[in-house]
Coordinates of C-alpha atoms in Angstrom, one line a residue:
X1 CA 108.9 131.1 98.2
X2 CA 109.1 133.2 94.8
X3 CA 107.5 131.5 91.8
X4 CA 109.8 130.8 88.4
X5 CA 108.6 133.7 86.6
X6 CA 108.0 133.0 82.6
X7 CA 111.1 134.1 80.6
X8 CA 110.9 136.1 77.5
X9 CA 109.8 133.7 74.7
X10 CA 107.8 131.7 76.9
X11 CA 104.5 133.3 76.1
X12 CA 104.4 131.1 73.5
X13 CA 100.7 129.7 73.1
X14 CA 97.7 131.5 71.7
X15 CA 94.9 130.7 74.1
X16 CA 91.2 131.7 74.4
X17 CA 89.8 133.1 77.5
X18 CA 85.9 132.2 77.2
X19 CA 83.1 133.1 79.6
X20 CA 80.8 129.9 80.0
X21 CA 76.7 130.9 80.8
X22 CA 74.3 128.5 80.9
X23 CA 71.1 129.7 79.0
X24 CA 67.7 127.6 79.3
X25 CA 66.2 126.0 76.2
X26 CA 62.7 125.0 74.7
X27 CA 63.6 121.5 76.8
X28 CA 63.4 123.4 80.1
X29 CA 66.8 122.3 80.6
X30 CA 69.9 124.4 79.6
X31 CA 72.5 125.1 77.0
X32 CA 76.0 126.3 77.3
X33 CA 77.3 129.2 75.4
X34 CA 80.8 130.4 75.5
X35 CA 81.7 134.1 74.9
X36 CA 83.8 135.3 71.7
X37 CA 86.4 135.5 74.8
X38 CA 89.9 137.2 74.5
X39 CA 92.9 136.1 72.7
X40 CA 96.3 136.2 74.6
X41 CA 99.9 134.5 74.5
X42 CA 100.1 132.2 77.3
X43 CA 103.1 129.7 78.8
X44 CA 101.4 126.3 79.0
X45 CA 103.3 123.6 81.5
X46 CA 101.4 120.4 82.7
X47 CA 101.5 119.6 86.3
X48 CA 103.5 117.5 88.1
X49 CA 102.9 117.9 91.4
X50 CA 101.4 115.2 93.3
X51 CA 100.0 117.4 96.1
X52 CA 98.4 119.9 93.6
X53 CA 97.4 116.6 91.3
X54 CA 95.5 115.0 93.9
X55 CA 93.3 118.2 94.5
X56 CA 93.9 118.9 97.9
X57 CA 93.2 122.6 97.4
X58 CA 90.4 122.4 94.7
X59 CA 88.8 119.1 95.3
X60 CA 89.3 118.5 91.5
X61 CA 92.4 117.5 89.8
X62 CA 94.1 119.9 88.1
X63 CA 95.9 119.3 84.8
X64 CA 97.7 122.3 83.5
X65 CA 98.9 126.0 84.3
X66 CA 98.4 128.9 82.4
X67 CA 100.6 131.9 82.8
X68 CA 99.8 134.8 80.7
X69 CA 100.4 138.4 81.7
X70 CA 98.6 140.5 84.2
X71 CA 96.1 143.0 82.4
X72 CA 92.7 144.1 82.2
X73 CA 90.7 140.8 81.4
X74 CA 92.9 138.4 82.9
X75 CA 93.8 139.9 86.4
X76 CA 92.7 137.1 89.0
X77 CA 89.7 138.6 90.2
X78 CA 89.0 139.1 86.2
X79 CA 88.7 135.3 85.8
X80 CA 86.4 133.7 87.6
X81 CA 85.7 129.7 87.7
X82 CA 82.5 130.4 84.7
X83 CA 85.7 131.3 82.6
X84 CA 87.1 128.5 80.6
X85 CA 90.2 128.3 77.8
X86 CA 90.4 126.8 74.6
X87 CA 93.5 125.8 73.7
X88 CA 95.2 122.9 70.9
X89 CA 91.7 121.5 70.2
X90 CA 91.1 120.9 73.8
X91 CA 88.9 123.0 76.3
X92 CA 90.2 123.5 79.8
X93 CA 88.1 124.5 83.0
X94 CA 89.2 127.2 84.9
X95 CA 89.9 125.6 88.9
X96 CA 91.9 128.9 90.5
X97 CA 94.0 132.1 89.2
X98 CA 96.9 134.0 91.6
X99 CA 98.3 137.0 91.0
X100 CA 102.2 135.3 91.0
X101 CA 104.1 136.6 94.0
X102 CA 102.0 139.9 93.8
X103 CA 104.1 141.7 91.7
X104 CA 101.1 142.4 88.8
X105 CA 102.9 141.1 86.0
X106 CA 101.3 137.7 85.4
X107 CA 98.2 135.9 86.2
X108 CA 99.0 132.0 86.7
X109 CA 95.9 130.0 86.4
X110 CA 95.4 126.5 87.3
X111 CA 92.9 124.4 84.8
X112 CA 91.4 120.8 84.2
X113 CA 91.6 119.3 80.4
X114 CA 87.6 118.7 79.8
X115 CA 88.9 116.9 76.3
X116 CA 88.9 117.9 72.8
X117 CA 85.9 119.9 71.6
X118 CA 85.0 120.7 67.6
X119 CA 87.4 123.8 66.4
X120 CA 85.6 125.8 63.6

């Protein structure tokens, strides 16, 4: 079954595509620190589904998708599940990424809302 493809205009979200690495600290424990990441227009659409809600593929519950287009930096096997987008004050884990019906022209990639994090 073919996938709605994103319409012109629909790109219409500026999202950050961080790297998360955990680093160890003076406490013996360790800190999180996020790449300066990459910058790219992005269709945002909540979802609805109750199959994918309930995490039966991920075992976590996913909250939003994220199309943006298929390029160096943000094929699927680009993005891995360290990656993690900022986006409207809120940062989202990254829970999967497809290459949409194969035809290279955009990555879809299915995230969890951690909640709102401190913008500089």
């Amino acid at each position: 079954m073919a996938s709605k493809l994103p319409a012109d205009g629909e790109l219409n979200r500026r999202i950050n595509l961080r790297l998360r690495t955990d680093v160890p600290n003076a406490s013996m424990g360790t800190d999180e620190v996020y790449s300066a990441g990459i910058w790219r227009w992005a269709k945002k659409e909540p979802i609805r589904s109750i199959a994918i809600r309930a995490g039966e593929n991920t075992g976590e519950e996913p909250t939003d998708l994220f199309w943006v287009r298929w390029a160096s930096g943000t094929k699927p096997d680009d993005i891995t599940l360290a990656h993690v987008i900022d986006f409207g004050g809120h940062r989202f884990r990254v829970l999967d990424t497809i290459d949409v019906d194969d035809l290279h022209q955009f990555t879809r990639i299915t995230a969890k809302d951690l909640g709102v994090i401190d913008v500089p």
